[in-house]
């Protein structure tokens, strides 16, 4: 159907006097003796177009006036009778789809919890439409950021036989029927589709390293899968993952890219979604714009893990999980560091090797690895990254310490055999980023159909 977007014709004076067609859903209807008014939205912005119906001039199906009904209107654009912008004098109003009275999105504000039970309809609300317009703009900005700096865009496999993070949180991929009578795990997988145990990838990093150690700079942007049993407001079983990988780079280079990229993305969202961000500032997180402006213009802090632990140990009384050197940081610790201590985003670097992945570069102290997590107020970890171990012998030692099956990593080790280079990268959780820029507090509200423990609607 040929039609125009409401966001275009609403403000532009060039449309005044022109005959146009718009399509949308009914938000409100007001009736009087001679004229009636419909307000339509079409998802292209918050704005609604007022359609003026001269009841002497046109007739229409009363179903066209119900909240949520979908309609097409042909009419002439005129300057709004009241207020700014344009409205439409209808010549023809056509019903596209009826909307019965039990439509769950009613005018009164509904709770996010309720809307989560109707993921297929919640985008018809202002809040969710705004979230997903921001999501689209941010995704485009990610591609632009990397393209402008000559990073090549890679598509890494989603089905894999290696568990990148080594934490055993992979979903299995199998074609076996639920009933099998195998004697051993090996026998089970031998007869399975791939002939070995396979799963959904938790990260594209290992394959990203393959590409970076040939093309220089690459990034991936795709889904990652985690079967971790954490039913929190920050974890999904399926999330979107931005993973740049950079050859000839050491940890400080990785931090520089992470900080620059994040600021670029925030700036893009502020510039390209001003209405949405204003909406979130008013209705979701007071002070959001100020927060984002502040982050986009100030330097991120950098804190050694060992320093961070010293700071946290002094406050151990306030934490559910007390801290000591060697322990992994919990969200409560991360948030304390970024919200109370640094009051801005902070990279915590050089973690104990025992709590980080096998592939991270081992520092000269023999105790820590060149890892970096970026923590931000309100969320905690938003980015995890590191310099990679480029020395084959050291990498082998780390893998043996963890009891890993070396044969499964032959290709990964080859990268260290043939012209190894210092390199590193990081992963940004796209939904965590969206929570940060929209102020939405539950990760399930920034992805179309959230997948999490016991939830696959
Ligand atoms: O810290 P993670 O596990 O790091 C990696 O996967 C590395 N291979 C990345 C790399 O160096 N290329 O994950 C990176 C980020 C986290 O900081 C977090 O933002 C996000 O991915 N993330 C999740 N987001 C939503 N739900 C989950 N279950 C997530 N797990 C990680
Ligand atoms: Mg991490």
Short mmCIF file of N, CA, C and O and ligand atoms in Angstrom, two decimals, residues 164-165 202-203 205 226 228 234-236 239 241 243 359 381-385 388 425-429 432 443, ligand 1:
data_model
loop_
_atom_site.label_atom_id
_atom_site.label_comp_id
_atom_site.label_asym_id
_atom_site.label_seq_id
_atom_site.Cartn_x
_atom_site.Cartn_y
_atom_site.Cartn_z
N UNK A 164 33.68 -21.51 24.65
CA UNK A 164 34.66 -20.42 24.72
C UNK A 164 34.99 -19.99 26.12
O UNK A 164 36.15 -19.90 26.51
N UNK A 165 33.99 -19.71 26.92
CA UNK A 165 34.28 -19.18 28.25
C UNK A 165 34.65 -20.30 29.23
O UNK A 165 35.06 -20.05 30.35
N UNK A 202 28.60 -19.49 23.18
CA UNK A 202 28.47 -18.49 24.24
C UNK A 202 29.18 -17.19 23.85
O UNK A 202 29.03 -16.17 24.51
N UNK A 203 29.98 -17.24 22.78
CA UNK A 203 30.76 -16.07 22.36
C UNK A 203 31.39 -16.36 21.01
O UNK A 203 31.78 -17.50 20.74
N UNK A 205 34.17 -15.07 20.15
CA UNK A 205 35.55 -14.59 20.29
C UNK A 205 36.61 -15.49 19.65
O UNK A 205 37.49 -15.00 18.94
N UNK A 226 23.58 -18.51 26.67
CA UNK A 226 24.14 -18.92 27.97
C UNK A 226 23.07 -19.70 28.74
O UNK A 226 22.00 -19.15 29.01
N UNK A 228 23.14 -20.39 31.75
CA UNK A 228 23.35 -20.21 33.18
C UNK A 228 22.00 -20.05 33.88
O UNK A 228 21.09 -19.45 33.36
N UNK A 234 19.36 -8.99 34.74
CA UNK A 234 20.46 -8.63 33.84
C UNK A 234 20.92 -9.80 32.97
O UNK A 234 21.86 -9.65 32.21
N UNK A 235 20.30 -10.96 33.14
CA UNK A 235 20.73 -12.14 32.38
C UNK A 235 19.65 -12.65 31.45
O UNK A 235 18.49 -12.76 31.83
N UNK A 236 20.08 -12.99 30.24
CA UNK A 236 19.20 -13.65 29.29
C UNK A 236 19.87 -14.95 28.86
O UNK A 236 21.10 -15.05 28.89
N UNK A 239 21.27 -13.55 24.20
CA UNK A 239 21.49 -12.10 24.16
C UNK A 239 22.33 -11.75 22.94
O UNK A 239 22.94 -12.62 22.33
N UNK A 241 25.47 -9.83 21.19
CA UNK A 241 26.83 -9.67 21.68
C UNK A 241 27.65 -8.93 20.62
O UNK A 241 27.71 -9.36 19.48
N UNK A 243 31.35 -8.02 19.61
CA UNK A 243 32.69 -8.47 20.00
C UNK A 243 33.76 -8.06 18.98
O UNK A 243 33.99 -8.75 18.00
N UNK A 359 42.07 -18.13 28.11
CA UNK A 359 42.73 -17.47 26.98
C UNK A 359 43.33 -16.11 27.33
O UNK A 359 43.90 -15.44 26.48
N UNK A 381 28.53 -4.94 35.43
CA UNK A 381 29.32 -5.27 34.24
C UNK A 381 28.53 -5.09 32.95
O UNK A 381 27.45 -5.64 32.79
N UNK A 382 29.11 -4.32 32.04
CA UNK A 382 28.47 -4.12 30.73
C UNK A 382 29.38 -4.65 29.63
O UNK A 382 28.93 -5.06 28.56
N UNK A 383 30.70 -4.66 29.91
CA UNK A 383 31.70 -5.15 28.95
C UNK A 383 32.66 -6.07 29.69
O UNK A 383 33.05 -5.78 30.83
N UNK A 384 33.03 -7.17 29.03
CA UNK A 384 34.10 -8.02 29.54
C UNK A 384 35.11 -8.25 28.43
O UNK A 384 34.72 -8.54 27.30
N UNK A 385 36.39 -8.07 28.73
CA UNK A 385 37.38 -8.25 27.67
C UNK A 385 38.75 -8.55 28.23
O UNK A 385 38.93 -8.68 29.44
N UNK A 388 44.72 -11.24 24.86
CA UNK A 388 44.73 -12.70 24.78
C UNK A 388 46.15 -13.21 24.99
O UNK A 388 47.12 -12.53 24.62
N UNK A 425 40.51 -8.06 22.73
CA UNK A 425 39.17 -7.61 22.35
C UNK A 425 38.24 -7.65 23.54
O UNK A 425 38.66 -7.91 24.67
N UNK A 426 36.98 -7.39 23.27
CA UNK A 426 36.02 -7.39 24.37
C UNK A 426 34.63 -7.73 23.85
O UNK A 426 34.40 -7.76 22.63
N UNK A 427 33.74 -8.01 24.80
CA UNK A 427 32.35 -8.26 24.45
C UNK A 427 31.44 -7.28 25.17
O UNK A 427 31.55 -7.10 26.38
N UNK A 428 30.57 -6.61 24.40
CA UNK A 428 29.56 -5.74 24.98
C UNK A 428 28.22 -6.45 24.88
O UNK A 428 27.83 -6.88 23.79
N UNK A 429 27.53 -6.59 26.00
CA UNK A 429 26.18 -7.13 25.97
C UNK A 429 25.24 -6.05 25.46
O UNK A 429 25.05 -5.04 26.13
N UNK A 432 22.42 -5.10 27.74
CA UNK A 432 22.86 -4.33 28.93
C UNK A 432 23.10 -2.88 28.53
O UNK A 432 22.79 -1.95 29.27
N UNK A 443 16.20 -6.49 31.89
CA UNK A 443 16.75 -6.83 30.56
C UNK A 443 15.68 -7.44 29.65
O UNK A 443 15.76 -7.34 28.44
O1 LIG B 1 32.10 -11.27 30.08
P1 LIG B 1 31.66 -12.19 28.98
O2 LIG B 1 31.25 -13.55 29.35
O3 LIG B 1 32.88 -12.21 27.95
C1 LIG B 1 32.95 -12.95 26.81
O4 LIG B 1 32.08 -13.67 26.39
C2 LIG B 1 34.20 -12.71 26.03
N1 LIG B 1 34.40 -13.84 25.13
C3 LIG B 1 34.06 -11.40 25.30
C4 LIG B 1 35.26 -11.06 24.47
O5 LIG B 1 36.30 -10.77 25.04
N2 LIG B 1 35.12 -11.09 23.17
O6 LIG B 1 30.49 -11.50 28.17
C5 LIG B 1 30.64 -10.22 27.63
C6 LIG B 1 29.43 -9.35 27.93
C7 LIG B 1 29.19 -9.12 29.41
O7 LIG B 1 29.98 -8.07 29.90
C8 LIG B 1 27.71 -8.78 29.44
O8 LIG B 1 27.50 -7.41 29.06
C9 LIG B 1 27.18 -9.64 28.33
O9 LIG B 1 28.25 -9.99 27.48
N3 LIG B 1 26.56 -10.86 28.87
C10 LIG B 1 25.23 -11.07 28.99
N4 LIG B 1 24.19 -10.27 28.68
C11 LIG B 1 22.96 -10.77 28.93
N5 LIG B 1 22.71 -11.99 29.44
C12 LIG B 1 23.74 -12.82 29.76
N6 LIG B 1 23.48 -14.04 30.24
C13 LIG B 1 25.08 -12.37 29.53
N7 LIG B 1 26.30 -12.90 29.71
C14 LIG B 1 27.18 -11.97 29.29
#
